[in-house]
Short mmCIF file of C-alpha atoms in Angstrom, two decimals:
data_model
loop_
_atom_site.label_atom_id
_atom_site.label_comp_id
_atom_site.label_asym_id
_atom_site.label_seq_id
_atom_site.Cartn_x
_atom_site.Cartn_y
_atom_site.Cartn_z
CA ALA U 222 -13.08 -3.21 -12.24
CA GLN U 223 -9.84 -4.51 -10.87
CA LYS U 224 -9.26 -6.85 -8.01
CA VAL U 225 -6.43 -8.47 -6.08
CA THR U 226 -7.03 -11.64 -4.13
CA GLN U 227 -4.76 -13.00 -1.48
CA ALA U 228 -6.63 -16.09 -0.40
CA GLN U 229 -4.26 -16.95 2.45
CA THR U 230 -5.18 -14.88 5.47
CA GLU U 231 -2.57 -16.28 7.82
CA ILE U 232 0.32 -18.70 7.40
CA SER U 233 2.57 -20.14 10.08
CA VAL U 234 5.83 -21.87 9.26
CA VAL U 235 8.77 -23.09 11.24
CA GLU U 236 12.01 -21.24 10.73
CA LYS U 237 14.03 -22.43 7.70
CA GLU U 238 10.96 -23.74 5.90
CA ASP U 239 10.08 -22.36 2.49
CA VAL U 240 6.78 -20.54 2.13
CA THR U 241 4.83 -19.26 -0.87
CA LEU U 242 2.35 -16.42 -0.69
CA ASP U 243 -0.30 -16.42 -3.39
CA CYS U 244 -1.65 -13.43 -5.30
CA VAL U 245 -4.26 -13.51 -8.04
CA TYR U 246 -5.30 -10.35 -9.85
CA GLU U 247 -7.99 -9.20 -12.23
CA THR U 248 -7.83 -6.31 -14.66
CA ARG U 249 -8.96 -5.48 -18.17
CA ASP U 250 -5.97 -3.23 -18.78
CA THR U 251 -3.15 -4.63 -20.85
CA THR U 252 -0.56 -2.41 -19.20
CA TYR U 253 -0.22 -2.68 -15.48
CA TYR U 254 2.26 -3.14 -12.68
CA LEU U 255 2.25 -5.63 -9.84
CA PHE U 256 3.91 -5.04 -6.51
CA TRP U 257 4.64 -6.80 -3.27
CA TYR U 258 4.94 -4.89 0.01
CA LYS U 259 5.89 -6.05 3.46
CA GLN U 260 4.33 -4.54 6.57
CA PRO U 261 6.21 -5.41 9.77
CA PRO U 262 4.64 -4.73 13.19
CA SER U 263 6.00 -1.17 13.09
CA GLY U 264 3.33 -0.40 10.48
CA GLU U 265 5.37 1.00 7.62
CA LEU U 266 4.85 -0.74 4.29
CA VAL U 267 8.15 -1.64 2.67
CA PHE U 268 8.37 -1.98 -1.09
CA LEU U 269 9.79 -5.33 -2.16
CA ILE U 270 9.36 -5.69 -5.90
CA ARG U 271 7.49 -4.44 -8.95
CA ARG U 272 6.85 -6.25 -12.18
CA ASN U 273 5.23 -4.86 -15.34
CA SER U 274 2.69 -6.72 -17.40
CA PHE U 275 5.07 -7.23 -20.31
CA ASP U 276 7.79 -8.87 -18.31
CA GLU U 277 7.00 -12.39 -17.22
CA GLN U 278 10.54 -13.19 -16.29
CA ASN U 279 10.71 -14.60 -12.80
CA GLU U 280 13.00 -12.95 -10.36
CA ILE U 281 15.16 -14.07 -7.49
CA SER U 282 16.62 -11.71 -4.91
CA GLY U 283 18.42 -13.47 -2.14
CA ARG U 284 15.91 -15.61 -0.28
CA TYR U 285 12.99 -13.98 -2.13
CA SER U 286 11.64 -15.09 -5.49
CA TRP U 287 8.63 -14.10 -7.52
CA ASN U 288 6.69 -16.12 -10.09
CA PHE U 289 4.59 -14.03 -12.48
CA GLN U 290 2.25 -15.93 -14.80
CA LYS U 291 -0.13 -13.92 -16.97
CA SER U 292 -1.89 -17.09 -18.12
CA THR U 293 -3.20 -17.63 -14.61
CA SER U 294 -3.14 -13.95 -13.53
CA SER U 295 -0.93 -14.83 -10.63
CA PHE U 296 2.07 -13.17 -9.04
CA ASN U 297 3.27 -15.45 -6.27
CA PHE U 298 6.00 -14.72 -3.77
CA THR U 299 8.27 -17.35 -2.23
CA ILE U 300 10.55 -16.97 0.74
CA THR U 301 13.23 -19.64 0.96
CA ALA U 302 14.64 -20.70 4.32
CA SER U 303 12.31 -18.39 6.22
CA GLN U 304 13.56 -16.45 9.22
CA VAL U 305 11.82 -14.94 12.21
CA VAL U 306 12.46 -11.45 10.75
CA ASP U 307 10.24 -12.39 7.83
CA SER U 308 7.23 -12.34 10.13
CA ALA U 309 4.99 -9.60 8.80
CA VAL U 310 1.92 -8.95 6.72
CA TYR U 311 2.59 -9.13 3.01
CA PHE U 312 0.49 -7.23 0.49
CA CYS U 313 0.19 -7.74 -3.22
CA ALA U 314 -0.90 -4.69 -5.22
CA LEU U 315 -2.00 -3.92 -8.78
CA ARG U 316 -1.48 -0.54 -10.41
CA THR U 317 -3.22 0.47 -13.61
CA ASN U 318 -4.03 3.57 -15.56
CA SER U 319 -7.79 3.54 -15.77
CA GLY U 320 -9.49 6.36 -17.64
CA GLY U 321 -6.37 8.48 -17.40
CA TYR U 322 -6.04 8.02 -13.64
CA GLN U 323 -3.63 5.87 -11.77
CA LYS U 324 -5.43 3.29 -9.70
CA VAL U 325 -3.81 1.07 -7.11
CA THR U 326 -5.62 -1.87 -5.60
CA PHE U 327 -4.19 -3.78 -2.69
CA GLY U 328 -5.01 -7.31 -1.67
CA THR U 329 -6.17 -7.95 1.88
CA GLY U 330 -2.76 -9.17 2.91
CA THR U 331 -1.30 -12.43 4.17
CA LYS U 332 0.00 -12.52 7.71
CA LEU U 333 3.12 -14.66 7.90
CA GLN U 334 4.34 -15.94 11.22
CA VAL U 335 7.72 -17.63 11.30
CA ILE U 336 8.15 -19.71 14.44
CA PRO U 337 11.66 -20.15 15.78
CA LYS R 39 17.80 10.51 2.53
CA ALA R 40 14.87 11.06 4.88
CA GLY R 41 11.85 8.85 4.38
CA VAL R 42 8.19 9.75 4.39
CA THR R 43 7.29 11.42 7.66
CA GLN R 44 3.82 11.30 9.10
CA THR R 45 2.68 13.21 12.15
CA PRO R 46 1.37 12.57 14.65
CA ARG R 47 1.98 8.86 15.11
CA TYR R 48 -0.99 8.37 17.42
CA LEU R 49 -4.14 10.35 17.92
CA ILE R 50 -7.25 9.92 20.04
CA LYS R 51 -10.30 11.98 19.14
CA THR R 52 -13.93 12.11 20.19
CA ARG R 53 -16.84 11.47 17.88
CA GLY R 54 -17.89 14.63 16.09
CA GLN R 55 -14.49 16.29 16.27
CA GLN R 56 -12.27 16.93 13.30
CA VAL R 57 -8.67 15.92 12.77
CA THR R 58 -5.78 16.92 10.51
CA LEU R 59 -2.97 14.54 9.65
CA SER R 60 0.28 15.58 8.06
CA CYS R 61 2.62 13.91 5.59
CA SER R 62 6.02 15.06 4.39
CA PRO R 63 7.13 13.08 1.34
CA ILE R 64 10.65 12.18 0.37
CA SER R 65 12.51 15.21 -0.87
CA GLY R 66 11.89 15.62 -4.59
CA HIS R 67 8.76 13.45 -4.61
CA ARG R 68 5.76 15.30 -5.98
CA SER R 69 3.07 12.65 -5.66
CA VAL R 70 1.44 11.92 -2.31
CA SER R 71 -1.26 9.33 -1.80
CA TRP R 72 -3.30 8.56 1.28
CA TYR R 73 -4.66 5.21 2.36
CA GLN R 74 -6.88 4.05 5.18
CA GLN R 75 -6.08 0.67 6.69
CA THR R 76 -8.54 -1.19 8.87
CA PRO R 77 -8.68 -4.87 9.87
CA GLY R 78 -11.99 -5.34 8.11
CA GLN R 79 -11.48 -3.39 4.88
CA GLY R 80 -7.72 -3.65 4.38
CA LEU R 81 -5.95 -0.87 2.54
CA GLN R 82 -8.31 1.54 0.87
CA PHE R 83 -7.26 4.41 -1.35
CA LEU R 84 -8.37 7.85 -0.23
CA PHE R 85 -6.80 10.28 -2.69
CA GLU R 86 -3.67 11.26 -4.52
CA TYR R 87 -2.13 14.69 -4.92
CA PHE R 88 0.41 15.73 -7.50
CA SER R 89 1.84 19.24 -7.72
CA GLU R 90 -0.85 20.63 -5.38
CA THR R 91 -3.71 19.15 -7.43
CA GLN R 92 -5.90 16.24 -6.47
CA ARG R 93 -5.36 13.79 -9.27
CA ASN R 94 -7.35 10.84 -8.09
CA LYS R 95 -9.95 10.10 -5.44
CA GLY R 96 -11.28 6.94 -3.83
CA ASN R 97 -14.79 6.20 -2.63
CA PHE R 98 -14.88 8.03 0.66
CA PRO R 99 -17.46 10.54 1.88
CA GLY R 100 -16.86 14.25 1.61
CA ARG R 101 -15.85 14.35 5.29
CA PHE R 102 -12.47 13.21 4.08
CA SER R 103 -10.48 15.90 2.34
CA GLY R 104 -6.90 16.74 1.66
CA ARG R 105 -4.55 19.22 0.18
CA GLN R 106 -0.97 19.53 -0.94
CA PHE R 107 1.32 22.48 -0.50
CA SER R 108 3.92 23.89 -2.84
CA ASN R 109 6.66 22.00 -0.98
CA SER R 110 4.73 18.74 -1.65
CA ARG R 111 3.78 18.28 1.99
CA SER R 112 0.24 17.06 2.28
CA GLU R 113 -2.47 17.20 4.89
CA MET R 114 -5.55 15.08 5.27
CA ASN R 115 -8.58 16.30 7.16
CA VAL R 116 -11.49 14.31 8.50
CA SER R 117 -14.45 16.25 9.81
CA THR R 118 -17.28 15.06 12.05
CA LEU R 119 -15.40 11.96 13.12
CA GLU R 120 -17.24 8.67 13.43
CA LEU R 121 -16.23 5.56 15.35
CA GLY R 122 -15.67 3.79 12.04
CA ASP R 123 -12.94 6.27 11.12
CA SER R 124 -10.63 4.59 13.62
CA ALA R 125 -7.82 3.26 11.46
CA LEU R 126 -4.20 3.48 10.50
CA TYR R 127 -3.80 6.24 7.92
CA LEU R 128 -0.85 5.74 5.63
CA CYS R 129 0.76 8.25 3.37
CA ALA R 130 2.85 7.22 0.39
CA SER R 131 5.02 9.24 -1.93
CA SER R 132 6.55 8.67 -5.32
CA SER R 133 8.56 10.91 -7.57
CA THR R 134 6.11 11.30 -10.41
CA GLY R 135 3.29 8.95 -9.56
CA GLY R 136 3.98 7.25 -12.86
CA LEU R 137 2.62 3.82 -13.48
CA ASP R 138 5.86 2.00 -12.87
CA TYR R 139 6.80 3.55 -9.58
CA GLY R 140 6.40 1.82 -6.29
CA TYR R 141 5.41 3.86 -3.33
CA THR R 142 7.50 4.73 -0.31
CA PHE R 143 5.22 4.63 2.69
CA GLY R 144 5.35 6.44 5.97
CA SER R 145 4.83 4.70 9.31
CA GLY R 146 1.28 5.96 9.49
CA THR R 147 -0.92 7.79 11.94
CA ARG R 148 -3.07 5.59 14.11
CA LEU R 149 -6.33 7.38 14.76
CA THR R 150 -8.68 6.19 17.47
CA VAL R 151 -12.14 7.70 17.67
CA VAL R 152 -13.93 7.25 20.99
#
């Protein structure tokens, strides 16, 4: 069985603060992909990043950065100098090929509120 | 390039009725997946279609069904609606559904069952 845990249900920060969203995953597969999606109030999930299980290189994209650590099964997401437009629900997802079928498991999401 | 289009955006139905939701994927995308999102259960996978064939299915009762047409458009049908079916239904497409592809999601159809 696979599982994605986002322990933080809601986070509030003041604009310009840094914030880290945690994601812990479980899978027995050795090949898998991890994703982060953003869901603004409009409802549409927006793809942010994907990382495969063989690439532990951390990534920075503008104010966003991701820290993937297989040793702790974590794929954390940091927003630097947060802005009000970052307010949304953020989902971490795990995609595997289990028994010949693609399987995607989403975490329960972390609601981020950035206060001006 | 047009995104994933879901219609209708909002729907109100009565218990016991049936409903059909539509999803048009990005042009050229052959994989369409459906998800149900509720506050209590989060995002739950319903099924995935690829080239008109159901390739994967989640743990939902048989009242939930779907299909995909030759132009990759997909429909999802829910029969004998229950109050608990009230949710945001999201459709996602990808070009091949391969392991490394992220989805492109539509804005969803918000279904309210009264």
